Coordinates of N, CA and C in Angstrom, one line a residue:
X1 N -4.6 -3.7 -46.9 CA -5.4 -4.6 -46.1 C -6.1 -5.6 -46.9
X2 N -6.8 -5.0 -48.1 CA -7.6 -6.0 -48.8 C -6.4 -7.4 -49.4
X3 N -5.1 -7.0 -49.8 CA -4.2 -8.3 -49.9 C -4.0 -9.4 -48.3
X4 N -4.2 -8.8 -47.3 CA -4.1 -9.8 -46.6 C -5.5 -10.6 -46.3
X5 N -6.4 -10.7 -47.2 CA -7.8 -11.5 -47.3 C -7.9 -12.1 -48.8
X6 N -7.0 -11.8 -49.5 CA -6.8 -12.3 -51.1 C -5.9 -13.3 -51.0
X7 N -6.8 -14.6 -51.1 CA -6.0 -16.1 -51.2 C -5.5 -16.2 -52.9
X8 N -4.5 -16.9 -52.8 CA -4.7 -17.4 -54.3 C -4.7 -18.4 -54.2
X9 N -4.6 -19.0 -55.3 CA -5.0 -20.3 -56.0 C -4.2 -21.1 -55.2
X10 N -3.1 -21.1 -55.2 CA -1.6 -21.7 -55.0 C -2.2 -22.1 -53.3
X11 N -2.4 -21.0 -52.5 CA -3.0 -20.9 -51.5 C -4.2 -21.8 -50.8
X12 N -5.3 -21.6 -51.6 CA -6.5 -22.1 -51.0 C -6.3 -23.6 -51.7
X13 N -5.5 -24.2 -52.7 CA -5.1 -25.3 -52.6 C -4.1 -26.1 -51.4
X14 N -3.7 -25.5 -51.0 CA -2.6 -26.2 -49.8 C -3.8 -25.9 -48.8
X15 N -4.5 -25.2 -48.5 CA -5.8 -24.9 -47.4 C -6.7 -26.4 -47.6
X16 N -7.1 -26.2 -49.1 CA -8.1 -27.8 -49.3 C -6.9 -29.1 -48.8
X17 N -5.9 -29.1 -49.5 CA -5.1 -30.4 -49.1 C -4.7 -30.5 -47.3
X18 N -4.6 -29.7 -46.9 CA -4.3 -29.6 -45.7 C -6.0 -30.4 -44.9
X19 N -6.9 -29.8 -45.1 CA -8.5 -30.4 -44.9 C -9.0 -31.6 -44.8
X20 N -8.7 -32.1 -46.5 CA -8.9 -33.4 -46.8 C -7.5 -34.0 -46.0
X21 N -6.8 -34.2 -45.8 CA -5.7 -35.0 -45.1 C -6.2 -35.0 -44.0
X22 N -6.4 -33.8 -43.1 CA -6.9 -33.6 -41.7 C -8.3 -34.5 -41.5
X23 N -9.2 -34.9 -42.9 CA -10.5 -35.7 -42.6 C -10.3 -36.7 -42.7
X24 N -9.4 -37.1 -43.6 CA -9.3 -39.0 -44.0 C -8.7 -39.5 -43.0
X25 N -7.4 -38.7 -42.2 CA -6.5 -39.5 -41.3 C -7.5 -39.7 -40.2
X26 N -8.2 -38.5 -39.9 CA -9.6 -38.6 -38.7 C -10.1 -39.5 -38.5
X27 N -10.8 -40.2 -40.0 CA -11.7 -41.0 -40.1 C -11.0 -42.4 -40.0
X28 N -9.9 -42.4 -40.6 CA -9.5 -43.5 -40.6 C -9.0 -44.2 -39.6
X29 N -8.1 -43.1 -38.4 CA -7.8 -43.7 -37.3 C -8.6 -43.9 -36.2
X30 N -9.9 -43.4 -36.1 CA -10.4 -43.3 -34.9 C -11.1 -44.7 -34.7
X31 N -11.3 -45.6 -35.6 CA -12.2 -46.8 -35.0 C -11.1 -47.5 -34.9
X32 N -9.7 -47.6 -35.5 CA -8.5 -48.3 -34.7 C -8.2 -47.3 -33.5
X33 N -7.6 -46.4 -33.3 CA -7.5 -45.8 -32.1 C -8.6 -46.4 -30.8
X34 N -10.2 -46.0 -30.8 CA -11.0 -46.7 -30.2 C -10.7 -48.2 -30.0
X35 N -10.2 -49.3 -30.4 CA -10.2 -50.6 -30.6 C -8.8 -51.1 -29.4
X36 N -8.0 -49.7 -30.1 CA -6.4 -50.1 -29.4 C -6.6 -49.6 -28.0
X37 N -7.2 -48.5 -27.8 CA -7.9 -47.8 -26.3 C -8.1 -48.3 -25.7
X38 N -9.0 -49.3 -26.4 CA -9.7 -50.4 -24.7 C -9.4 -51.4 -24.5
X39 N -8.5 -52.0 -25.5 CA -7.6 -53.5 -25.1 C -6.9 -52.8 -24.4
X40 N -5.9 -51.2 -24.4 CA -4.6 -51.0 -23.4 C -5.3 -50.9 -22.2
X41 N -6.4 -50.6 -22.1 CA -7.2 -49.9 -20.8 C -7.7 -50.9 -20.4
X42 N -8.4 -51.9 -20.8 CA -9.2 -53.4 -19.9 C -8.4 -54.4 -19.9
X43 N -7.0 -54.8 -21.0 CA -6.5 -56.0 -20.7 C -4.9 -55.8 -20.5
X44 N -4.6 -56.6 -19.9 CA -3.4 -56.6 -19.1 C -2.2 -58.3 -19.7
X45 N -1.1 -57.8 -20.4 CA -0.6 -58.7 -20.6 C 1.3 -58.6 -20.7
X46 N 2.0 -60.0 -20.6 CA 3.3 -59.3 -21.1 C 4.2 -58.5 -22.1
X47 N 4.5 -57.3 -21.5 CA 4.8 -56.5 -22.6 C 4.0 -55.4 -22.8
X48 N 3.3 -55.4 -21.6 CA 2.4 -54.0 -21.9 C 3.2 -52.6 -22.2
X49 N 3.9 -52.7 -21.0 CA 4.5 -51.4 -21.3 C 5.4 -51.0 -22.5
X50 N 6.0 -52.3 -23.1 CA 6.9 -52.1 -24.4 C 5.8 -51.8 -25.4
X51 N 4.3 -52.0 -25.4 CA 3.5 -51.7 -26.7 C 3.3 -50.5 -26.1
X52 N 3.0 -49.9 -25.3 CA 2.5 -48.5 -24.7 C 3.7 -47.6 -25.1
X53 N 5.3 -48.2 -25.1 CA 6.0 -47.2 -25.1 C 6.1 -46.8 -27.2
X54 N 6.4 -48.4 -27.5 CA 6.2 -48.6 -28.6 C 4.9 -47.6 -29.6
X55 N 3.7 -47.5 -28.9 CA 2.7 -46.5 -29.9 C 3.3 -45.2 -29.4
X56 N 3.6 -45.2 -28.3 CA 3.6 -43.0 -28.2 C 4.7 -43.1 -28.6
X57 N 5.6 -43.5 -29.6 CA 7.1 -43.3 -29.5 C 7.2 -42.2 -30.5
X58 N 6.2 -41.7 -31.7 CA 6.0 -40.5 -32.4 C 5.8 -39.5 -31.3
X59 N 5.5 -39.8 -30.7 CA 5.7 -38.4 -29.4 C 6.7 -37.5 -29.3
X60 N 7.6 -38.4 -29.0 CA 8.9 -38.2 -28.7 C 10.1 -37.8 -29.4
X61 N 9.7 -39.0 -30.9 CA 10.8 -38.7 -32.1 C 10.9 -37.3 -32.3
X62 N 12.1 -36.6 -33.0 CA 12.0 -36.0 -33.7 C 11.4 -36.5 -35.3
X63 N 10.1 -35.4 -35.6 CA 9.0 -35.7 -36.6 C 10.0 -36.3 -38.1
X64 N 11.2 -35.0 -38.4 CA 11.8 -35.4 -39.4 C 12.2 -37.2 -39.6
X65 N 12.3 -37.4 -38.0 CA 13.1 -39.1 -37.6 C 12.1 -39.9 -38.5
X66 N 10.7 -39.5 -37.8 CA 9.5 -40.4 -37.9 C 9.0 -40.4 -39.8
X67 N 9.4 -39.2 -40.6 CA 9.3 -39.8 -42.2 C 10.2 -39.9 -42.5
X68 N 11.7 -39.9 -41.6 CA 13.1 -41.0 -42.4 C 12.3 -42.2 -42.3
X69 N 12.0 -42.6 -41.3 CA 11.7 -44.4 -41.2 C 10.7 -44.6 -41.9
X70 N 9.6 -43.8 -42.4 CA 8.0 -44.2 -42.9 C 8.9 -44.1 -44.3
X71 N 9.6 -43.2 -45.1 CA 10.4 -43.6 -45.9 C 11.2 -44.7 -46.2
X72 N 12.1 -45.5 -45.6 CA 13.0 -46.4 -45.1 C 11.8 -47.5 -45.3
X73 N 10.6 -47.2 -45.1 CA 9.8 -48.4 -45.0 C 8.7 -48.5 -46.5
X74 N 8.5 -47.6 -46.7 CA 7.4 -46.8 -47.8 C 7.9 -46.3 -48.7
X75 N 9.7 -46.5 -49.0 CA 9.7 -45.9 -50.3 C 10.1 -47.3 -51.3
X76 N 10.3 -46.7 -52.4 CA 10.5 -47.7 -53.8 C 12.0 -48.6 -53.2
X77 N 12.4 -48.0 -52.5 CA 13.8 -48.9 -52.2 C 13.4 -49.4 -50.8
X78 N 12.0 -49.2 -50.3 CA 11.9 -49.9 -49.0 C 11.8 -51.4 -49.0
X79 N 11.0 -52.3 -47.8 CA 10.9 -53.6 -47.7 C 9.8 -53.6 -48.2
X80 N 8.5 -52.3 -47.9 CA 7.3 -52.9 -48.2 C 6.9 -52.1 -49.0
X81 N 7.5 -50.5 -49.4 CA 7.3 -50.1 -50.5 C 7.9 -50.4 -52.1
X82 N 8.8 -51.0 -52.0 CA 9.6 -51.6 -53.1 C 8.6 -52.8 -53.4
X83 N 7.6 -53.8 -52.7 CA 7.2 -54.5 -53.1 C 5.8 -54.4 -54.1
X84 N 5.6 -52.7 -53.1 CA 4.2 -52.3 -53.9 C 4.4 -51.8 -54.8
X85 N 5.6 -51.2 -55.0 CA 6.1 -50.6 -56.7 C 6.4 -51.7 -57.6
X86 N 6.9 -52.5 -57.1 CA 7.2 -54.0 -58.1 C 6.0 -54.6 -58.5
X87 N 5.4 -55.2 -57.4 CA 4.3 -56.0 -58.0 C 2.7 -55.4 -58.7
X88 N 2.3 -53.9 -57.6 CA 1.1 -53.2 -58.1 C 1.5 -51.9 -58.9
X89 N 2.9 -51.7 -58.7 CA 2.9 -50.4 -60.0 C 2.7 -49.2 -58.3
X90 N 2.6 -49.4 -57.4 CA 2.0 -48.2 -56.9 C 3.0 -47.7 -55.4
X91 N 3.6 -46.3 -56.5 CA 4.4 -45.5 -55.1 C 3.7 -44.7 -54.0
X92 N 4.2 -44.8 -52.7 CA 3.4 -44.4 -51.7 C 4.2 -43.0 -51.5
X93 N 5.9 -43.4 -51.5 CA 6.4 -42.4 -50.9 C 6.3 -40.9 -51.9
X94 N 6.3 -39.7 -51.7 CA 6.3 -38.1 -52.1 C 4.8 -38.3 -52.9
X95 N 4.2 -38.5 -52.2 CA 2.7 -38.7 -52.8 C 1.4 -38.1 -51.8
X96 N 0.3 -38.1 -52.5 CA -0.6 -37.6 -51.8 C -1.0 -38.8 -50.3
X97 N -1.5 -39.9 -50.6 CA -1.2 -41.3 -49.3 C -0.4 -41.1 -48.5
X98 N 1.0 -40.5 -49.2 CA 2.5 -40.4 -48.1 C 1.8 -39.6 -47.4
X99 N 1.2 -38.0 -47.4 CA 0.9 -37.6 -46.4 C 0.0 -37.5 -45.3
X100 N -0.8 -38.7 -45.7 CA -2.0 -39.2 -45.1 C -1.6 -40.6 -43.8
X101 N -0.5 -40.7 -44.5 CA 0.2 -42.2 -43.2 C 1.2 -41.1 -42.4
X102 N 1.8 -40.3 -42.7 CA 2.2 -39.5 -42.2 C 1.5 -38.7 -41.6
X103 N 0.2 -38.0 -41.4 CA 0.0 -37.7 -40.7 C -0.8 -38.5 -39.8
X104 N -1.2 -40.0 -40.2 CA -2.1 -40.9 -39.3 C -1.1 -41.5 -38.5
X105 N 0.6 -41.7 -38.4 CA 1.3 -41.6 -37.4 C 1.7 -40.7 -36.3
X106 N 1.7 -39.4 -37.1 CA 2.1 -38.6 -35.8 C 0.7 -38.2 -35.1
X107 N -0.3 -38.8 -35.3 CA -1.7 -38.4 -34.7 C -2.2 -39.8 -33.7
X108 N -1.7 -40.9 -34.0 CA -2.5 -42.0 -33.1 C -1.8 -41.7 -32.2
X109 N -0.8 -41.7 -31.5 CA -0.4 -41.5 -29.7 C -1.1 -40.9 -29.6
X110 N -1.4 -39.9 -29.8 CA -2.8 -39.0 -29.1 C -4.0 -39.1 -29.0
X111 N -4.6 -39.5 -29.6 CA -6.1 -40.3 -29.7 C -6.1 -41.2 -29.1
X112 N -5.1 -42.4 -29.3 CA -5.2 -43.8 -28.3 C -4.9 -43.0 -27.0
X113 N -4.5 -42.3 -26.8 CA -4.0 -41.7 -25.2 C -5.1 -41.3 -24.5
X114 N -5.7 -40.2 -25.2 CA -7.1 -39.8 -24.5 C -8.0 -40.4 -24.9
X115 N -8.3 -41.7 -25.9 CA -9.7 -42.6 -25.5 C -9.2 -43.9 -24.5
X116 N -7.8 -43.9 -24.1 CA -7.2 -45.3 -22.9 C -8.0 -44.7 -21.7
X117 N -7.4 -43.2 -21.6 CA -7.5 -42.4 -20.3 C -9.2 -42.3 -20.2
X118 N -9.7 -42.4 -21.4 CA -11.2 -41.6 -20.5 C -12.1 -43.7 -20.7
X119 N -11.2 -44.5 -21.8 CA -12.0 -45.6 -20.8 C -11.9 -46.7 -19.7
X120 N -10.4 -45.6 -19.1 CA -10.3 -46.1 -18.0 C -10.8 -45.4 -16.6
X121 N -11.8 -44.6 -17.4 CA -12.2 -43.7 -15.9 C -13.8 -44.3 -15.9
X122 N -14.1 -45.8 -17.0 CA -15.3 -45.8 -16.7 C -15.3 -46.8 -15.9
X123 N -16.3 -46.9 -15.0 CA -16.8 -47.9 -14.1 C -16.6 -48.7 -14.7
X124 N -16.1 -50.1 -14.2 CA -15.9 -51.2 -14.3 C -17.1 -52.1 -13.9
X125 N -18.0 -51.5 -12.9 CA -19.0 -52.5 -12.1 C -20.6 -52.0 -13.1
X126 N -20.5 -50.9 -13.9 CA -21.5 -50.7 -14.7 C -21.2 -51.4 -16.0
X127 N -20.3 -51.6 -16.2 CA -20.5 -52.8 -17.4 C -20.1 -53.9 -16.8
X128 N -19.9 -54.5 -15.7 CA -20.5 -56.1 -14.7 C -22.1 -56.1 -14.8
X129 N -22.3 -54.9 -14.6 CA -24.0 -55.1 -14.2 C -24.7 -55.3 -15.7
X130 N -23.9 -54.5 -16.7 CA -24.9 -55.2 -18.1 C -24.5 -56.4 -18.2
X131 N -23.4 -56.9 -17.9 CA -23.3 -58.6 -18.3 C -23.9 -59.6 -17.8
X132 N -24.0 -59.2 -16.3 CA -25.2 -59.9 -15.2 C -26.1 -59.9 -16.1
X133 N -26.8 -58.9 -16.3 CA -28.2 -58.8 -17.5 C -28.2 -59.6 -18.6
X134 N -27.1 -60.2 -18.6 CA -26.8 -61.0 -20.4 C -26.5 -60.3 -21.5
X135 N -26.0 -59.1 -20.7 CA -25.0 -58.5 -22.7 C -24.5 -59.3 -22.8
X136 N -23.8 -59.2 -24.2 CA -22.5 -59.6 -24.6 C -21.5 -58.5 -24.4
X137 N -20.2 -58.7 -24.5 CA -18.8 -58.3 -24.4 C -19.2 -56.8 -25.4
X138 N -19.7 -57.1 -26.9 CA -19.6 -56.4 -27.6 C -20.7 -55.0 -27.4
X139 N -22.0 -55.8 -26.6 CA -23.3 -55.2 -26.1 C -22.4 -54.1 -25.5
X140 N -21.8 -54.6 -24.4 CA -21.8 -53.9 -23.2 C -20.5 -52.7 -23.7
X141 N -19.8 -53.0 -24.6 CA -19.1 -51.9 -25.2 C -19.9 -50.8 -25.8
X142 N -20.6 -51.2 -26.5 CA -20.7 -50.1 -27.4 C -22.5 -49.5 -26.5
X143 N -23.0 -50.2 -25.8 CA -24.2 -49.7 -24.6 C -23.4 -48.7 -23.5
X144 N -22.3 -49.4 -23.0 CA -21.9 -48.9 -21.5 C -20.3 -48.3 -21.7
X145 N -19.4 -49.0 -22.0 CA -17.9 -48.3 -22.2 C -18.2 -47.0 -23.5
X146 N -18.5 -47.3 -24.1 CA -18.2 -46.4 -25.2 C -18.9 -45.0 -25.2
X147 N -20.0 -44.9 -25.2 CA -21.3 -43.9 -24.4 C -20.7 -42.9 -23.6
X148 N -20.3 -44.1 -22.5 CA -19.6 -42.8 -21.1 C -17.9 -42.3 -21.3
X149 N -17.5 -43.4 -22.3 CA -16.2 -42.8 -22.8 C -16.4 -41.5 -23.5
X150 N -17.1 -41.4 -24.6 CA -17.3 -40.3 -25.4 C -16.7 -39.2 -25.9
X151 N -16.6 -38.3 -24.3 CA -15.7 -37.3 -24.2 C -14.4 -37.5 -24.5
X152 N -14.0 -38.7 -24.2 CA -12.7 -38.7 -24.5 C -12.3 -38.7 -26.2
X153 N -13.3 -39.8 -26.8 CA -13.7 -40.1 -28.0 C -13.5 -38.9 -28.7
X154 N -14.1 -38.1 -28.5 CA -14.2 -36.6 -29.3 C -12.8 -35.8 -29.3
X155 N -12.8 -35.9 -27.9 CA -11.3 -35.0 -27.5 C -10.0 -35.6 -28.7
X156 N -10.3 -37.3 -28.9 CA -9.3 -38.0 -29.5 C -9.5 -37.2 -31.4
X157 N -10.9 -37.3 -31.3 CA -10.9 -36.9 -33.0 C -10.7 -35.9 -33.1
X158 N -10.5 -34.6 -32.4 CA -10.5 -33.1 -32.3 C -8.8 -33.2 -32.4
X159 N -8.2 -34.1 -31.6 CA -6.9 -33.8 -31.6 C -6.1 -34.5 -33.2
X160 N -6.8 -35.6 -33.8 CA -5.9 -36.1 -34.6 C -6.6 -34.9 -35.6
X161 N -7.5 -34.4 -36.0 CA -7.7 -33.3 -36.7 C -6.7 -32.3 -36.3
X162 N -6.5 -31.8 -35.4 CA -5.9 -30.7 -35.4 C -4.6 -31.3 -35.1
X163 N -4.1 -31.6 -35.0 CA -3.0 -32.5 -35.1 C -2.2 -32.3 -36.6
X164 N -3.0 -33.6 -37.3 CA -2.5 -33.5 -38.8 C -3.0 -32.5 -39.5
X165 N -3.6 -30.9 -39.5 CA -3.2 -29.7 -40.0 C -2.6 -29.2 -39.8
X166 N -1.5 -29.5 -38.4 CA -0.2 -28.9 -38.5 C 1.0 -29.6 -38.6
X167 N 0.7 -31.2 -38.7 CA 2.1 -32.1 -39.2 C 2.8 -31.0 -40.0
X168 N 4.4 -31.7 -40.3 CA 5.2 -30.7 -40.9 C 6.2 -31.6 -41.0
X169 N 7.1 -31.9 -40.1 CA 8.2 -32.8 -40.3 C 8.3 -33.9 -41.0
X170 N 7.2 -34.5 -40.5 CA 7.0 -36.1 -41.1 C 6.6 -35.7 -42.0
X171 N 5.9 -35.1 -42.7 CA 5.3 -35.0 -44.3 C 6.3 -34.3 -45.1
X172 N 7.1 -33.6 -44.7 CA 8.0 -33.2 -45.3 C 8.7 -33.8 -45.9
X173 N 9.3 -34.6 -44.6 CA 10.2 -36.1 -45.1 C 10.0 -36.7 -45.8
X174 N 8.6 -37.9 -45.8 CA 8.5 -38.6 -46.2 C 7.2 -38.6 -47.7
X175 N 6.3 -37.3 -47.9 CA 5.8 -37.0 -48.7 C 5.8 -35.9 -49.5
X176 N 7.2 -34.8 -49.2 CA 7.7 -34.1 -50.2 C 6.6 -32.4 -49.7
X177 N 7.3 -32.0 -51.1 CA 6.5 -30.5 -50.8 C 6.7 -30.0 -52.2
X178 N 5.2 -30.6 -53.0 CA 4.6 -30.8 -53.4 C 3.7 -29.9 -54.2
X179 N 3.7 -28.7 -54.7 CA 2.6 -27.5 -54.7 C 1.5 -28.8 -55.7
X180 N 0.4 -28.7 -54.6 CA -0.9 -29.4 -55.7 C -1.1 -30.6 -55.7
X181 N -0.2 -31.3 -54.7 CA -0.2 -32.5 -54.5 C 0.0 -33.2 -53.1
X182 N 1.2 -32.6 -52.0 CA 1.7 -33.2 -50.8 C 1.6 -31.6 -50.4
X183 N 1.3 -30.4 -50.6 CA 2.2 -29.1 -49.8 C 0.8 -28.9 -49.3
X184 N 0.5 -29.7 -47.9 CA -0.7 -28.6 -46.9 C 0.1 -27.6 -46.7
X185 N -1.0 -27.6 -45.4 CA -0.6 -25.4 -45.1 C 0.6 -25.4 -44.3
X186 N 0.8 -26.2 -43.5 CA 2.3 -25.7 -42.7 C 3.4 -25.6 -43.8
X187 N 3.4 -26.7 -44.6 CA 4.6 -26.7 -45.8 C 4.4 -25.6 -46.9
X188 N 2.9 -24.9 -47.0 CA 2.7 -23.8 -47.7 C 3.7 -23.0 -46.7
X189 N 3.1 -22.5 -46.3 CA 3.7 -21.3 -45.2 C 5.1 -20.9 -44.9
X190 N 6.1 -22.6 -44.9 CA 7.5 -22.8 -45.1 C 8.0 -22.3 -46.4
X191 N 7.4 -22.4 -47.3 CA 7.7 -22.0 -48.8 C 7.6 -20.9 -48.6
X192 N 6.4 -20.4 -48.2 CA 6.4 -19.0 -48.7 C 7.7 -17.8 -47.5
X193 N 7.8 -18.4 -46.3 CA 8.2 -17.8 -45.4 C 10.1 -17.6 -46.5
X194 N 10.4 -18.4 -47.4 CA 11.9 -18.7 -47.9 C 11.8 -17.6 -49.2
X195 N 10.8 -16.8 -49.7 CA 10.3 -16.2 -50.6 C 10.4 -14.9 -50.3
X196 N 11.4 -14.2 -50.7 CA 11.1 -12.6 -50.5 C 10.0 -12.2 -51.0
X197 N 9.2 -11.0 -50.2 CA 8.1 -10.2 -50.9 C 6.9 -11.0 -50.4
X198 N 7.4 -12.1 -50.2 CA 5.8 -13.1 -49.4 C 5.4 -12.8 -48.3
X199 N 5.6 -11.8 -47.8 CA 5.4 -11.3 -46.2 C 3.7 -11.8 -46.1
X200 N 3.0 -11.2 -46.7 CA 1.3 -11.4 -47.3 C 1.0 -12.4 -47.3
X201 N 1.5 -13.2 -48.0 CA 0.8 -14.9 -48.4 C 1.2 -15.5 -46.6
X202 N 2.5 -15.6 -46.6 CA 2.7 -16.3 -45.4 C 1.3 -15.7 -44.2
X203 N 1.8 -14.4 -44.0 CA 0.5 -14.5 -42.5 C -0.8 -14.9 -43.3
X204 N -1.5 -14.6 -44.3 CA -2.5 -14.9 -44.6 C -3.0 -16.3 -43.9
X205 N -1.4 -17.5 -44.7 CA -1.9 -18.7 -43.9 C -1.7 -18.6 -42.6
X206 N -1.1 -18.4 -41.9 CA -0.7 -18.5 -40.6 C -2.2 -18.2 -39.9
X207 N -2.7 -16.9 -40.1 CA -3.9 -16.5 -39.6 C -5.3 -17.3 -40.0
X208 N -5.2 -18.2 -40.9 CA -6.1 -18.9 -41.2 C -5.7 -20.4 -40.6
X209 N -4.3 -20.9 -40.3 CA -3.9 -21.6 -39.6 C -4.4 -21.9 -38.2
X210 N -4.3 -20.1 -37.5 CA -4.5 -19.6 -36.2 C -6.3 -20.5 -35.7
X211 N -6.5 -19.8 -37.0 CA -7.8 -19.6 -36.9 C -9.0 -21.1 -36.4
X212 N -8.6 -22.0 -37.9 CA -8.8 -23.2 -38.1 C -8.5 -23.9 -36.4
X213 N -7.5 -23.9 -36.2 CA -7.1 -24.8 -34.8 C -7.5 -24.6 -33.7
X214 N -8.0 -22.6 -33.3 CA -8.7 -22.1 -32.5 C -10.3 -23.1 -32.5
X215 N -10.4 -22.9 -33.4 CA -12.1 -23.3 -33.8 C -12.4 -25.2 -33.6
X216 N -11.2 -25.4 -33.9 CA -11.1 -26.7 -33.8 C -11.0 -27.3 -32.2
X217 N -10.6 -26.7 -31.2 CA -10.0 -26.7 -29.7 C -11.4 -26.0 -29.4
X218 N -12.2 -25.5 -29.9 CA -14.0 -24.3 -29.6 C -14.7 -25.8 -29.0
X219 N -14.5 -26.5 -30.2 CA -15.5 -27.1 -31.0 C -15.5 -28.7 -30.0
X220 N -14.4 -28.9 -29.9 CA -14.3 -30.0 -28.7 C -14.8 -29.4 -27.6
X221 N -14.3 -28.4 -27.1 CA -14.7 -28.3 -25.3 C -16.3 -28.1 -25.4
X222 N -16.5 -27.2 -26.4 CA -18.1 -27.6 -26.7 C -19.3 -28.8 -26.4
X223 N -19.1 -29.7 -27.5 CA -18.9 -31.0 -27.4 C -19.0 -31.3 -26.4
X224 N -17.7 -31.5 -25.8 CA -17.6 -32.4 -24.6 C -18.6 -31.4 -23.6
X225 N -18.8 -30.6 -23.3 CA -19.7 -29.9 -22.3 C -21.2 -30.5 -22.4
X226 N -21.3 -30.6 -23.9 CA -23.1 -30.8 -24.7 C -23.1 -32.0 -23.8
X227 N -22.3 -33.3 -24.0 CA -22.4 -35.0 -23.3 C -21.9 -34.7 -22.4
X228 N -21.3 -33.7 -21.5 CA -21.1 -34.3 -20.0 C -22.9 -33.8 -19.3
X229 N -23.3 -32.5 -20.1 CA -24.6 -32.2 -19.7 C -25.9 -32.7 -19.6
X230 N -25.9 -33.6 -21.3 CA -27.2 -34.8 -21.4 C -26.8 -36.0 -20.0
X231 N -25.5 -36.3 -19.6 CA -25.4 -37.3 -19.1 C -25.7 -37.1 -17.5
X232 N -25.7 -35.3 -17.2 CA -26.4 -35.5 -15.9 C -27.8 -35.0 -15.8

């Protein structure tokens, strides 16, 4: 029993990398997600649906598809990663960044999805009424749209968190597996599962996998209960 609570090193490193990936893509995507949300959700133009189908299209791909192409694009022989290795010295693809664009793609369809959906469920005539008042465009977003969106807002950061701690395909592909460098915990747990005698290590992570994503899914419906509460 006490081996199945004994992390090792090898271990609680793919746990930290798995974390910090899971925080930077968070951070990074949510105030573009937020931005892309309420242009799909308030403005209307040609081609809507080809950009709508265009962002969820990581939905759909198979993941391995989605780091052939971020490869194809990002590596030393790509269009735009060949440029960065030529001109700045600096490779993206089988790297720690590879798994941070990798996981900040297979995570925005889902954030943009549920902050579209919850600011399209806000009143349209409560932010007319702050403009009457003389907000501005920008007032009345971040006073009236954004406030009553919220719930969504959160739902969207909860999911690209728990999202990219379980990417696997696309990081595989396109950022390698890595011990100490690209191998979060799903690609930990892949390793270990190919390893005779690793029976131990693998559930270890799995259960701490379990665990983390449980807590993470707690922690939103929480949340969202706390602001739908204050708000009545």
């Amino acid at each position: 029993m006490k081996e199945l609570f004994t992390y090792s090193a090898a271990e609680l490193t793919a746990i930290e990398l798995s974390l910090k990936v899971a925080l930077i893509c968070t951070i990074i995507i949510l105030p573009i997600a937020i931005f892309i949300g309420w242009f799909l959700a308030r403005k209307h133009f040609p081609g809507k649906a080809f950009v709508e189908g265009f962002l969820h299209l990581p939905l759909v791909l198979p993941p391995v598809t989605t780091g052939y192409i971020l490869l194809l694009i990002f590596g030393t022989n790509g269009w735009l990663g060949s440029l960065l290795y030529d001109w700045l010295g600096i490779r993206i693809a089988f790297s720690f960044p590879a798994a941070i664009i990798a996981a900040i793609v297979v995570s925005f369809p889902l954030v943009t999805r549920s902050i579209r959906l919850s600011i399209e469920l806000v009143d349209r005539n409560l932010e007319e009424a702050a403009r009457t008042l003389g907000a501005s465009g920008i007032r009345v977003f971040f006073t009236v749209t954004l406030p009553l969106a919220l719930p969504g807002v959160i739902s969207g950061a909860i999911l690209a968190f728990a999202r990219s701690l379980g990417e696997f395909g696309a990081t595989i592909s396109f950022a390698g597996n890595i011990e100490g460098e690209t191998q979060t915990l799903p690609l930990a747990i892949f390793s270990t599962m190919q390893v005779p005698g690793q029976e131990f290590s693998t559930l270890r992570l799995v259960i701490f996998s379990v665990i983390l994503s449980l807590l993470a899914m707690i922690g939103a419906e929480y949340l969202n209960k706390r602001i739908l509460k204050h708000k009545t």
